[in-house]
Amino acid sequence: MELDSNITSLDVSSLQCILTGKSRSAWESADFWRKVCPDLRISSDEDSSRPQSQKKRAAYQSTQEAQTQKRRERLVEDGYVLVDDAIEDQELVTMLAAAITTLHEKNFPATFILLYDEAWRMAQAASDILAASTHQANEFNFDMLAWYIDPAEDMAGFSPHRDRQPDESKSSFHDNGMAKYVTMWVALTDATPENSCLYVIPKQFDPGYTEGDGDGDDPLARALPDMLAYQNIRALPRSAGQSLLFTHRILHWGSRGNPNSHIMRPRIAISFVSSDPSFEKSYLASLTVGNGLPPFKLRLLLVCSQLLIYYQRFDLPKECIKACHDYVKDHEDLLEETYRKKVYVEFIKAMKEENPLSKRKAGANSDEEDDDAVLEAMLDAEAEGYGEFKDDYDEIVGGHDNAQGQPEEDDLEDNDEPCILFGKRASNESSKEGLAKKSKKH
């Protein structure tokens, strides 16, 4: 399938036509994506495999030690820290923001930016900062996502949540108090209260941060017990190229921007994660950031996997969801086992949900094909011992009680959809009221 001249005017229905099993020969080709964002680069596999210089990393660690020590202290004491120096040159930041805008205009989720070399250049820089600013046992784990939030399109950040809900919260920290899971969130455009920025409740004002959230507890209500407590909420605006680090336990959310603001620019961001393998292993078992850019096949595998893990945020048609699943299935040996199982469980959940996008061009056999795909995935999960599913598909049991953390959405474009709040699916009503209960890791 050739990428025709109408690529600049793609709509949702054409996305549904492109990202499907039938057109896979097109979208699994690097040439296809080079035409989507022609200003960015996708290296050949031969170029990607060449080791990157380690001089920059050594220089960064030696000259920034005093600064990174302060960051470590703030992460332990507050649960977050601002990183004011630019992660990379401003040209790279601008290029990534422009490319994510292009992807959005063509109805591709922002996370497809991970197909391009420039995103991996930033990942290498983020890896250096995370390595220097967290714990020596933490490693870059390839939990990468990109966000495009435009208040003019009635988009908003995701509701208050923690990124991970371990059964034993204290065990998810190192002996020195450093978290075993830390996110680096990088603003690619200015992120302000006007166009949406992140908000947090610092550790010292959050009773459940270290101790955990008890059954029946509403973490947000415990952290905000009275009117005065609302003064503890901190807005974290960031200029383009600036970033922030925060732990898996901090309560955070993305705000709804002002659609009437004179600042009519979307909030665009990208995030990276460092984690202790004893808590959450690297998603790409055979890859280490810094040892060269990953080959295109691995990049596409990660994108497809993340689209499934965070399917509620991306709101893709089921044809696209199934195409992503099939690609992951064909390359599943390249994924870490626990992450792979989570991807398959989320695929089953995604296929069970009603999605109006999937009905617009559904063929006569669409429902039967969807049921067959779900049934096959369920049987595979049960055969491998990580999923037991009821015949009526009403509930998924298993696949969640593993020893590692599991992903959490960070932003949601459509707030009319149910969301994951503190590890449980919340109804629209309870989401608005901020009601949440503790569950297993998610």
Short mmCIF file of C-alpha atoms in Angstrom, two decimals:
data_model
loop_
_atom_site.label_atom_id
_atom_site.label_comp_id
_atom_site.label_asym_id
_atom_site.label_seq_id
_atom_site.Cartn_x
_atom_site.Cartn_y
_atom_site.Cartn_z
CA MET A 1 0.00 0.00 0.00
CA GLU A 2 1.52 3.27 -1.11
CA LEU A 3 1.21 6.42 0.95
CA ASP A 4 -0.85 8.62 -1.34
CA SER A 5 -0.82 12.37 -1.77
CA ASN A 6 -3.81 12.77 0.56
CA ILE A 7 -1.72 11.96 3.63
CA THR A 8 -1.89 15.59 4.72
CA SER A 9 -5.69 15.46 5.06
CA LEU A 10 -6.16 12.17 6.87
CA ASP A 11 -9.30 11.82 8.95
CA VAL A 12 -10.33 9.20 11.48
CA SER A 13 -11.80 6.94 8.83
CA SER A 14 -8.57 6.97 6.81
CA LEU A 15 -6.60 6.16 9.97
CA GLN A 16 -8.93 3.20 10.36
CA CYS A 17 -8.06 2.17 6.81
CA ILE A 18 -4.31 2.58 7.26
CA LEU A 19 -3.61 1.03 10.67
CA THR A 20 -5.21 -2.34 9.97
CA GLY A 21 -4.05 -5.86 9.29
CA LYS A 22 -4.84 -5.55 5.59
CA SER A 23 -2.54 -2.56 5.14
CA ARG A 24 0.18 -3.82 7.44
CA SER A 25 2.72 -4.08 4.63
CA ALA A 26 2.56 -0.29 4.44
CA TRP A 27 2.64 0.79 8.08
CA GLU A 28 5.27 -1.75 9.17
CA SER A 29 7.63 -0.11 6.69
CA ALA A 30 9.93 2.67 7.86
CA ASP A 31 9.43 4.39 4.49
CA PHE A 32 5.75 4.92 5.30
CA TRP A 33 6.58 6.82 8.48
CA ARG A 34 9.38 8.78 6.83
CA LYS A 35 6.70 10.23 4.54
CA VAL A 36 4.38 10.98 7.45
CA CYS A 37 7.03 13.15 9.17
CA PRO A 38 9.57 13.95 6.46
CA ASP A 39 11.53 16.38 8.63
CA LEU A 40 12.53 13.61 11.05
CA ARG A 41 14.85 10.68 10.51
CA ILE A 42 14.50 6.91 10.82
CA SER A 43 17.96 5.40 10.53
CA SER A 44 18.58 2.15 8.76
CA ASP A 45 19.08 -0.81 11.06
CA GLU A 46 22.79 -0.77 10.23
CA ASP A 47 23.13 2.84 11.36
CA SER A 48 20.94 2.27 14.42
CA SER A 49 23.14 -0.49 15.78
CA ARG A 50 26.28 1.65 15.98
CA PRO A 51 27.23 2.38 19.60
CA GLN A 52 26.78 5.96 20.78
CA SER A 53 29.54 7.95 22.39
CA GLN A 54 29.71 7.75 26.19
CA LYS A 55 31.74 10.96 26.53
CA LYS A 56 28.65 13.12 26.96
CA ARG A 57 27.31 10.93 29.74
CA ALA A 58 30.60 10.96 31.64
CA ALA A 59 30.89 14.72 31.27
CA TYR A 60 27.32 15.23 32.42
CA GLN A 61 27.78 13.12 35.54
CA SER A 62 31.08 14.71 36.52
CA THR A 63 30.05 18.35 36.07
CA GLN A 64 26.49 18.10 37.45
CA GLU A 65 27.04 16.05 40.62
CA ALA A 66 26.14 18.85 43.05
CA GLN A 67 22.98 19.61 41.13
CA THR A 68 21.91 15.99 40.81
CA GLN A 69 22.51 15.44 44.51
CA LYS A 70 19.98 18.19 45.23
CA ARG A 71 17.56 16.54 42.81
CA ARG A 72 17.89 13.25 44.64
CA GLU A 73 17.19 14.97 47.94
CA ARG A 74 14.10 16.70 46.56
CA LEU A 75 12.80 13.46 45.06
CA VAL A 76 13.10 11.70 48.42
CA GLU A 77 11.68 14.58 50.45
CA ASP A 78 8.97 15.96 48.11
CA GLY A 79 8.30 13.13 45.66
CA TYR A 80 9.13 15.38 42.71
CA VAL A 81 11.78 17.82 41.52
CA LEU A 82 11.94 20.43 38.76
CA VAL A 83 14.70 20.18 36.14
CA ASP A 84 15.18 23.68 34.81
CA ASP A 85 18.08 23.18 32.42
CA ALA A 86 17.02 22.08 28.95
CA ILE A 87 17.26 18.36 28.31
CA GLU A 88 18.68 18.87 24.83
CA ASP A 89 19.24 21.60 22.28
CA GLN A 90 16.16 23.71 21.58
CA GLU A 91 16.16 22.70 17.92
CA LEU A 92 15.48 19.09 18.87
CA VAL A 93 12.66 20.12 21.23
CA THR A 94 11.08 22.22 18.48
CA MET A 95 11.41 19.45 15.89
CA LEU A 96 9.71 16.91 18.16
CA ALA A 97 6.86 19.28 19.00
CA ALA A 98 6.29 20.05 15.32
CA ALA A 99 6.33 16.37 14.39
CA ILE A 100 3.84 15.44 17.14
CA THR A 101 1.59 18.22 15.85
CA THR A 102 1.85 16.70 12.38
CA LEU A 103 0.96 13.28 13.75
CA HIS A 104 -2.05 14.75 15.54
CA GLU A 105 -3.23 16.52 12.41
CA LYS A 106 -3.12 13.18 10.60
CA ASN A 107 -4.96 11.48 13.46
CA PHE A 108 -2.05 9.40 14.68
CA PRO A 109 -1.46 9.27 18.46
CA ALA A 110 1.49 11.32 19.63
CA THR A 111 3.31 8.19 20.83
CA PHE A 112 4.11 7.32 17.20
CA ILE A 113 6.90 9.88 17.64
CA LEU A 114 8.87 6.98 19.17
CA LEU A 115 9.44 5.68 15.65
CA TYR A 116 11.88 8.49 14.93
CA ASP A 117 15.57 8.91 15.75
CA GLU A 118 15.03 12.31 17.34
CA ALA A 119 12.81 10.82 20.08
CA TRP A 120 15.54 8.30 20.88
CA ARG A 121 18.16 11.03 21.03
CA MET A 122 16.05 12.63 23.71
CA ALA A 123 15.60 9.25 25.39
CA GLN A 124 19.37 8.90 25.68
CA ALA A 125 19.61 12.33 27.29
CA ALA A 126 16.73 11.47 29.64
CA SER A 127 18.44 8.23 30.56
CA ASP A 128 21.55 10.16 31.60
CA ILE A 129 19.55 12.53 33.80
CA LEU A 130 17.52 9.71 35.36
CA ALA A 131 20.65 7.66 36.05
CA ALA A 132 22.35 10.60 37.75
CA SER A 133 19.28 11.80 39.66
CA THR A 134 17.75 8.61 41.03
CA HIS A 135 19.25 5.38 42.42
CA GLN A 136 22.11 3.40 40.92
CA ALA A 137 19.91 0.29 40.78
CA ASN A 138 17.28 2.05 38.68
CA GLU A 139 17.50 1.45 34.94
CA PHE A 140 15.87 2.99 31.89
CA ASN A 141 12.86 0.74 31.29
CA PHE A 142 11.38 2.00 27.99
CA ASP A 143 8.02 3.02 29.44
CA MET A 144 7.80 5.91 26.98
CA LEU A 145 4.78 7.96 25.94
CA ALA A 146 4.04 11.25 24.21
CA TRP A 147 1.12 13.60 24.82
CA TYR A 148 -0.78 16.19 22.80
CA ILE A 149 -3.32 18.16 24.87
CA ASP A 150 -5.10 21.05 23.16
CA PRO A 151 -7.66 22.99 25.22
CA ALA A 152 -9.06 24.41 21.98
CA GLU A 153 -10.15 20.85 21.14
CA ASP A 154 -11.62 20.35 24.62
CA MET A 155 -8.74 18.14 25.71
CA ALA A 156 -7.53 17.90 29.28
CA GLY A 157 -4.91 16.09 31.26
CA PHE A 158 -5.72 12.89 33.10
CA SER A 159 -7.48 12.95 36.45
CA PRO A 160 -5.61 12.60 39.80
CA HIS A 161 -3.80 9.29 40.14
CA ARG A 162 -0.70 7.46 41.28
CA ASP A 163 1.37 5.76 38.59
CA ARG A 164 1.73 2.53 40.57
CA GLN A 165 -0.20 0.89 43.40
CA PRO A 166 2.05 -1.83 44.89
CA ASP A 167 0.59 -4.17 47.49
CA GLU A 168 3.34 -3.09 49.88
CA SER A 169 4.09 0.56 49.22
CA LYS A 170 7.16 0.73 51.45
CA SER A 171 8.84 -2.05 49.48
CA SER A 172 8.72 0.10 46.34
CA PHE A 173 11.40 2.40 47.79
CA HIS A 174 15.11 1.83 48.25
CA ASP A 175 16.65 1.90 51.72
CA ASN A 176 17.69 5.53 51.22
CA GLY A 177 14.10 6.53 50.44
CA MET A 178 14.56 6.84 46.67
CA ALA A 179 11.66 5.43 44.66
CA LYS A 180 12.15 2.31 42.58
CA TYR A 181 10.15 3.94 39.78
CA VAL A 182 10.74 7.53 38.61
CA THR A 183 9.26 9.34 35.61
CA MET A 184 10.88 12.15 33.67
CA TRP A 185 8.24 14.33 32.01
CA VAL A 186 9.61 16.72 29.38
CA ALA A 187 7.67 19.71 28.06
CA LEU A 188 8.12 20.10 24.29
CA THR A 189 5.98 23.24 24.29
CA ASP A 190 5.35 25.62 27.17
CA ALA A 191 3.07 23.90 29.70
CA THR A 192 1.12 26.43 31.75
CA PRO A 193 -2.14 26.58 33.72
CA GLU A 194 -3.63 28.20 30.61
CA ASN A 195 -2.94 25.30 28.21
CA SER A 196 -2.60 22.49 30.81
CA CYS A 197 0.30 21.69 33.10
CA LEU A 198 0.88 19.06 35.76
CA TYR A 199 -0.26 19.48 39.37
CA VAL A 200 0.97 17.46 42.35
CA ILE A 201 0.32 16.96 46.05
CA PRO A 202 3.80 16.78 47.62
CA LYS A 203 4.80 13.74 49.64
CA GLN A 204 4.69 15.46 53.02
CA PHE A 205 0.99 16.29 52.58
CA ASP A 206 -0.05 12.83 51.35
CA PRO A 207 -0.72 10.22 54.08
CA GLY A 208 -0.78 7.36 51.60
CA TYR A 209 2.43 8.21 49.77
CA THR A 210 4.70 5.88 51.75
CA GLU A 211 2.27 3.92 53.89
CA GLY A 212 -0.04 3.00 51.03
CA ASP A 213 -3.76 3.45 50.50
CA GLY A 214 -6.00 1.27 52.62
CA ASP A 215 -8.98 -0.63 51.30
CA GLY A 216 -11.93 1.71 51.02
CA ASP A 217 -9.75 4.81 51.28
CA ASP A 218 -9.98 7.69 48.85
CA PRO A 219 -6.32 8.81 48.49
CA LEU A 220 -7.30 12.24 47.25
CA ALA A 221 -9.74 12.81 50.10
CA ARG A 222 -7.10 11.76 52.65
CA ALA A 223 -4.61 14.21 51.16
CA LEU A 224 -7.21 17.01 51.01
CA PRO A 225 -9.20 16.63 54.26
CA ASP A 226 -10.15 20.30 54.60
CA MET A 227 -10.13 23.62 52.76
CA LEU A 228 -6.68 24.61 53.99
CA ALA A 229 -5.20 21.42 52.52
CA TYR A 230 -5.99 22.62 49.00
CA GLN A 231 -3.24 25.19 49.44
CA ASN A 232 -0.74 22.32 49.36
CA ILE A 233 -1.50 21.61 45.69
CA ARG A 234 1.38 22.76 43.50
CA ALA A 235 1.16 23.74 39.86
CA LEU A 236 4.29 22.83 37.91
CA PRO A 237 4.43 24.94 34.74
CA ARG A 238 7.36 24.14 32.47
CA SER A 239 8.91 25.98 29.55
CA ALA A 240 9.68 24.08 26.38
CA GLY A 241 12.74 21.91 27.02
CA GLN A 242 12.33 21.94 30.79
CA SER A 243 11.22 18.84 32.65
CA LEU A 244 10.32 17.39 36.01
CA LEU A 245 11.01 14.12 37.79
CA PHE A 246 8.39 12.47 39.97
CA THR A 247 7.91 9.14 41.68
CA HIS A 248 5.31 6.44 41.18
CA ARG A 249 3.57 7.33 44.45
CA ILE A 250 2.98 11.05 44.05
CA LEU A 251 -0.60 12.16 43.41
CA HIS A 252 -0.56 14.10 40.16
CA TRP A 253 -2.81 15.13 37.29
CA GLY A 254 -2.93 17.23 34.16
CA SER A 255 -5.23 20.24 34.27
CA ARG A 256 -7.90 21.34 31.85
CA GLY A 257 -6.60 24.37 29.98
CA ASN A 258 -8.53 27.49 29.11
CA PRO A 259 -10.12 27.22 25.64
CA ASN A 260 -10.61 31.01 25.65
CA SER A 261 -6.98 31.79 26.41
CA HIS A 262 -4.95 34.03 24.13
CA ILE A 263 -2.26 31.34 24.40
CA MET A 264 -3.64 29.01 21.75
CA ARG A 265 -0.85 26.46 21.68
CA PRO A 266 -1.31 22.84 22.75
CA ARG A 267 0.62 21.28 25.58
CA ILE A 268 2.95 18.70 24.03
CA ALA A 269 5.16 16.48 26.15
CA ILE A 270 7.08 13.21 26.21
CA SER A 271 7.88 11.00 29.18
CA PHE A 272 10.52 8.43 30.12
CA VAL A 273 10.90 6.09 33.10
CA SER A 274 13.70 4.60 35.19
CA SER A 275 12.90 1.68 37.49
CA ASP A 276 14.56 -0.95 39.62
CA PRO A 277 14.22 -4.29 37.77
CA SER A 278 13.12 -5.90 41.03
CA PHE A 279 10.04 -3.66 40.88
CA GLU A 280 9.50 -3.32 37.13
CA LYS A 281 11.77 -4.76 34.47
CA SER A 282 12.71 -3.18 31.17
CA TYR A 283 9.94 -3.61 28.63
CA LEU A 284 12.38 -4.43 25.82
CA ALA A 285 14.35 -7.34 27.18
CA SER A 286 17.27 -7.19 24.74
CA LEU A 287 17.78 -3.42 24.53
CA THR A 288 19.88 -0.99 26.55
CA VAL A 289 19.54 2.70 25.82
CA GLY A 290 22.90 4.25 24.93
CA ASN A 291 24.11 1.23 22.96
CA GLY A 292 22.83 2.63 19.70
CA LEU A 293 19.39 3.51 18.41
CA PRO A 294 16.95 0.58 18.41
CA PRO A 295 16.06 -0.92 15.04
CA PHE A 296 12.77 0.18 13.51
CA LYS A 297 11.08 -3.15 14.27
CA LEU A 298 11.64 -2.67 17.99
CA ARG A 299 10.41 0.91 17.89
CA LEU A 300 7.19 -0.13 16.17
CA LEU A 301 6.78 -3.02 18.59
CA LEU A 302 7.02 -0.65 21.54
CA VAL A 303 4.52 1.78 19.99
CA CYS A 304 2.01 -1.00 19.29
CA SER A 305 2.44 -2.37 22.81
CA GLN A 306 2.00 1.03 24.45
CA LEU A 307 -1.10 1.72 22.36
CA LEU A 308 -2.61 -1.45 23.79
CA ILE A 309 -1.49 -0.81 27.36
CA TYR A 310 -2.93 2.72 27.27
CA TYR A 311 -5.80 1.97 24.90
CA GLN A 312 -8.29 4.11 26.83
CA ARG A 313 -6.22 7.21 26.30
CA PHE A 314 -5.77 6.68 22.56
CA ASP A 315 -9.36 5.64 21.72
CA LEU A 316 -8.38 3.71 18.59
CA PRO A 317 -10.84 1.78 16.45
CA LYS A 318 -10.85 -1.94 17.14
CA GLU A 319 -9.41 -2.63 13.71
CA CYS A 320 -6.34 -0.68 14.78
CA ILE A 321 -6.23 -2.36 18.19
CA LYS A 322 -6.31 -5.79 16.58
CA ALA A 323 -3.62 -4.81 14.06
CA CYS A 324 -1.36 -3.66 16.90
CA HIS A 325 -2.01 -6.93 18.75
CA ASP A 326 -1.14 -9.01 15.71
CA TYR A 327 2.14 -7.13 15.25
CA VAL A 328 3.01 -7.63 18.93
CA LYS A 329 2.12 -11.31 18.68
CA ASP A 330 4.53 -11.78 15.79
CA HIS A 331 7.40 -10.23 17.78
CA GLU A 332 6.42 -11.15 21.34
CA ASP A 333 9.76 -12.81 22.10
CA LEU A 334 11.35 -9.33 22.11
CA LEU A 335 9.19 -8.15 25.02
CA GLU A 336 9.83 -8.78 28.70
CA GLU A 337 7.45 -11.51 29.90
CA THR A 338 5.43 -9.59 32.50
CA TYR A 339 5.00 -6.60 30.19
CA ARG A 340 3.97 -8.89 27.32
CA LYS A 341 1.31 -10.53 29.47
CA LYS A 342 -0.02 -7.15 30.52
CA VAL A 343 -0.22 -6.10 26.86
CA TYR A 344 -2.35 -9.14 26.06
CA VAL A 345 -4.66 -8.63 29.03
CA GLU A 346 -5.20 -4.99 28.02
CA PHE A 347 -5.89 -6.12 24.45
CA ILE A 348 -8.71 -8.35 25.71
CA LYS A 349 -10.15 -5.49 27.77
CA ALA A 350 -9.92 -3.12 24.80
CA MET A 351 -11.69 -5.53 22.44
CA LYS A 352 -14.50 -6.05 24.95
CA GLU A 353 -15.29 -2.36 25.21
CA GLU A 354 -17.80 -0.66 22.95
CA ASN A 355 -16.09 1.83 20.67
CA PRO A 356 -18.15 3.94 18.26
CA LEU A 357 -15.13 4.44 16.02
CA SER A 358 -15.09 0.72 15.31
CA LYS A 359 -18.69 0.66 14.12
CA ARG A 360 -18.37 3.31 11.46
CA LYS A 361 -16.97 0.97 8.84
CA ALA A 362 -17.50 -2.43 10.39
CA GLY A 363 -18.02 -5.22 7.92
CA ALA A 364 -20.52 -8.03 8.25
CA ASN A 365 -17.97 -10.34 9.80
CA SER A 366 -16.39 -7.71 12.07
CA ASP A 367 -18.04 -8.83 15.31
CA GLU A 368 -17.23 -12.48 14.68
CA GLU A 369 -13.61 -11.65 13.89
CA ASP A 370 -13.36 -9.55 17.06
CA ASP A 371 -14.82 -12.36 19.17
CA ASP A 372 -12.41 -14.86 17.64
CA ALA A 373 -9.44 -12.59 18.39
CA VAL A 374 -10.51 -12.10 22.00
CA LEU A 375 -11.20 -15.80 22.53
CA GLU A 376 -7.81 -16.75 21.11
CA ALA A 377 -6.05 -14.24 23.37
CA MET A 378 -7.99 -15.47 26.41
CA LEU A 379 -7.11 -19.09 25.72
CA ASP A 380 -3.45 -18.19 25.25
CA ALA A 381 -3.47 -16.28 28.54
CA GLU A 382 -5.06 -19.16 30.43
CA ALA A 383 -2.66 -21.66 28.85
CA GLU A 384 0.28 -19.60 30.10
CA GLY A 385 -1.24 -19.33 33.56
CA TYR A 386 -1.72 -15.58 33.88
CA GLY A 387 -5.39 -15.13 33.03
CA GLU A 388 -8.68 -16.73 33.98
CA PHE A 389 -11.65 -15.17 32.23
CA LYS A 390 -15.37 -15.61 32.68
CA ASP A 391 -17.29 -16.91 29.71
CA ASP A 392 -19.39 -13.74 29.50
CA TYR A 393 -16.20 -11.58 29.38
CA ASP A 394 -17.57 -9.52 32.27
CA GLU A 395 -14.40 -9.50 34.31
CA ILE A 396 -10.71 -10.20 33.97
CA VAL A 397 -9.15 -12.00 36.90
CA GLY A 398 -5.42 -12.66 37.05
CA GLY A 399 -2.56 -11.08 35.20
CA HIS A 400 -2.53 -8.25 37.76
CA ASP A 401 -1.06 -9.86 40.90
CA ASN A 402 2.49 -9.95 39.69
CA ALA A 403 5.51 -8.68 41.56
CA GLN A 404 6.05 -5.73 39.30
CA GLY A 405 4.32 -2.40 38.78
CA GLN A 406 1.94 -1.89 35.90
CA PRO A 407 1.29 1.12 33.68
CA GLU A 408 -1.12 3.93 34.43
CA GLU A 409 -2.50 6.49 32.00
CA ASP A 410 -1.04 9.95 32.46
CA ASP A 411 -3.41 11.95 30.29
CA LEU A 412 -6.82 11.40 28.68
CA GLU A 413 -8.15 13.43 25.78
CA ASP A 414 -11.79 12.39 26.11
CA ASN A 415 -13.03 12.91 29.65
CA ASP A 416 -16.43 11.44 28.78
CA GLU A 417 -14.86 8.00 28.78
CA PRO A 418 -14.42 5.97 32.00
CA CYS A 419 -10.90 6.29 33.37
CA ILE A 420 -8.49 4.34 35.50
CA LEU A 421 -8.25 6.00 38.89
CA PHE A 422 -5.78 4.64 41.47
CA GLY A 423 -5.84 1.28 39.72
CA LYS A 424 -9.61 0.80 39.30
CA ARG A 425 -11.95 1.68 36.53
CA ALA A 426 -14.18 4.48 37.76
CA SER A 427 -17.57 5.47 36.46
CA ASN A 428 -17.97 8.96 35.05
CA GLU A 429 -19.80 10.04 38.21
CA SER A 430 -17.19 8.69 40.61
CA SER A 431 -14.37 10.10 38.48
CA LYS A 432 -15.83 13.57 38.78
CA GLU A 433 -16.28 13.23 42.51
CA GLY A 434 -12.73 11.98 42.96
CA LEU A 435 -13.82 8.70 44.54
CA ALA A 436 -11.21 5.97 44.36
CA LYS A 437 -10.22 2.79 46.09
CA LYS A 438 -6.97 0.92 46.37
CA SER A 439 -6.40 -2.09 44.14
CA LYS A 440 -3.56 -4.25 42.92
CA LYS A 441 -0.73 -2.81 40.88
CA HIS A 442 -1.86 -1.74 37.46
#
